[in-house]
Amino acid sequence: MIRIYINGVVQGVGFRPFVYRLAHLYQLRGYVLNSSAGVEIEVVGEDSAISAFIKAIKETYPPGARIDTFRTKQVTDKPLTNFEIRSSLSDLSQTTLISPDLATCPDCVREMNSPANPRYGYAFINCTNCGPRYSIIENTPYDRPQTSMKSFRLCDYCGGEYTDPLNRRFHAQPVACAECGPELSFSDENLKAVTGNPISLAKKMLKAGKIVGIKGIGGFHIACDATNEEAITELRKRKTRPHKPFAIMTKHEHVEKIANVGEREHRLLRSSAAPIVLLPKGSFLPEILSPENPNLGVFLPYAPLHYLLLDDELPYLVMTSGNLNSEPITAEEVQLKGLCDAFLTHNRPILNRCDDSVIRPATHADVIIRRSRGFVPLPVELPFSVAPTLGTGAELKLTFALGKGRNAYLSPYIGNSETKSTTDFYLETLEKYKKWFDIEPEKIACDLHPDYATTHFAKASGLPVVRVQHHVAHVAAVMAEHQLTEPIIGIAYDGTGYGDDGKIWGGEIFRMDYTDYERLYHLEYMPLPSRDAAIRHPVRIAYSWITHAGLDASFLRNISPLERKTMDMQLSKNFNIIETSSMGRLFDCVASLLGLYPEISFEAQSAMALEFLCGSEPLDDEQPYPVEFSGKQILLKPVLKEIVCDLHACKDSRLISRRFHRTIVSVTLASARKIRQNYGLTKVVLSGGVLQNRILLDALFTVLQKNNFTVYTPCRFPLNDGSISVGQMIIAGNRTKR
Ligand code: ZN
Ligand code: ZN
Ligand code: FE
């Protein structure tokens, strides 16, 4: 008799019925149960049948499941007559993981499309392999009365499936049909109900170029026909979003018509998280979907409702988060009044909002840009046990992280602004996480920035506060997910983070572990005038840096005489100037030197333009600009001087951008080598928002690896400020003394 222990995401994803069916297939006796550590199985039968059974578990487990460990143990035979699913006390355990929301599975799509099926055309079809999970849970354990399905009483048909262990809807908590489950409704721009088939009404509006609010899994989308340029233009106007790219939802069969997709990208698109995947775009959809951007965010339908909306006459939909600028996604149509011409909604409450997740495939490791639906609230394993600790996050791309034992629970993406709705969503989600995962923080960690709302929140909590430098947190988050415990070379290339010296950091190279760090190299300090205004007007950064470097800035276009005069005054009197070592600002500066976006409408717009200018060929053969150090500072003036020379010599912008990127790679390699020589460290961690730049990240990875460094980038946490909370949490929760 064999006992099997399986660990990972194995509860609430149809694992027990899957095992049950396999046991019947191989004629084994025994049982399966959920334990606090995962799933436990005992089987007796023919040896060959047991081997086949184990193989089948490992190779064909349900799509929403994840097997982390699989152990078997020989135990003494017990007299067993059948195979059963046993209930266990630990089903009630607080530590049971909550599954993320799972994209509609192919079996359910097939049933929904077959006229003979009782759930034909039903917008809420699901099974143990698919459907909402996180977004409908109120309380643990995950059981129907503890979800927003509690008000829908199972009909006999659904109840029969729910209680039949051989059925693929056995214990599927959101199971429902048109007779007993949630229903769609349609309303006009004033939220007045309109009679008729909600799906047909919504399609009609979309096809007519109207903008429709659609209630989905984690919140509302605002949708329009992605082939209709006028509709998209109107949507941009209403959302006050002139340039930032929109994501497109389309069925899998159409993806290759609008983007270049490799095998890995296909796998990402079709994964149960169904994230938005950034892909090199084809040419056929309107350019204004992602203006002057070679990429397009694409995702597949992940709720039955999406499949019902998309058809041959409406194959591509813009599906953007239902929110106002940078605010959290909403689950209530009333919040979107004025933005939409109509609403397609339903009566299954969304209890826990979560945005679509966003992933950018890269050569060495996929980069998570936003980690929400499909990923939360799964924990990530830490390299050591931490005290119950809360990391409050930074300001932009806000998340929080709770740690306890060896688990880190990262919140979904909360928002990008300091408004009341962001704070409310943050606090509400935090309370839920604390309850579900039974974590009462003993410590709280926050940024060094004195004015972040998250800093004030930490200070007001009454708990011992640990302040963690922003870029140290960036690196620590990556160390944690890769289970690194030894000192490493930590590199953070980032926009803005408050430094130990009160200056703005962002081009930082550390020697560090979880208890201590030393800032070994950083970009030369440069003057940032009136900082928030300058970030929106990158040309002002270029003007002041060129002037500061002792060069003549008169060649710069896109800057008014008044702006010049103001900045000359600020620089000469050192008034309203803050020093910065930010890599993000360096990219802004160089982009402006090349005449790209003197003013930007969304974060990193000009840095992205600089990246796109490079094209996609590797940078290997490019000649870097001069790399010089002065003590800890990586000198920028010689670089700027050479760039200006190239500009005056009318060198091609593409070449200048490529040489500039290549320079950052050379500087990084030179720094890493010096640290290896002095301290013997060979592991390099790369983090920070600037590394969302694909050409830069790929080149750094390749060059560092070629020079025998082991390179780590974030794979399970976001690369940007979305992971600051995790880094704060692990540093504060580390029990060894600081
Ligand atoms: Zn399904
Ligand atoms: Zn039913
Ligand atoms: Fe950052």
mmCIF file of C-alpha atoms and ligand atoms in Angstrom, residues 104-105 107-108 126-127 129-130 168, ligand 1:
data_model
loop_
_atom_site.group_PDB
_atom_site.id
_atom_site.type_symbol
_atom_site.label_atom_id
_atom_site.label_comp_id
_atom_site.label_asym_id
_atom_site.label_seq_id
_atom_site.Cartn_x
_atom_site.Cartn_y
_atom_site.Cartn_z
ATOM 1 C CA THR A 104 -13.095 29.031 -18.436
ATOM 2 C CA CYS A 105 -11.885 25.577 -19.453
ATOM 3 C CA ASP A 107 -14.856 21.500 -21.673
ATOM 4 C CA CYS A 108 -17.127 24.250 -20.378
ATOM 5 C CA ASN A 126 -18.012 26.563 -14.728
ATOM 6 C CA CYS A 127 -16.617 23.367 -13.240
ATOM 7 C CA ASN A 129 -11.302 23.145 -13.345
ATOM 8 C CA CYS A 130 -12.507 26.650 -13.989
ATOM 9 C CA ARG A 168 -16.473 17.092 -13.250
HETATM 10 ZN ZN ZN B 1 -14.812 24.226 -16.757
#
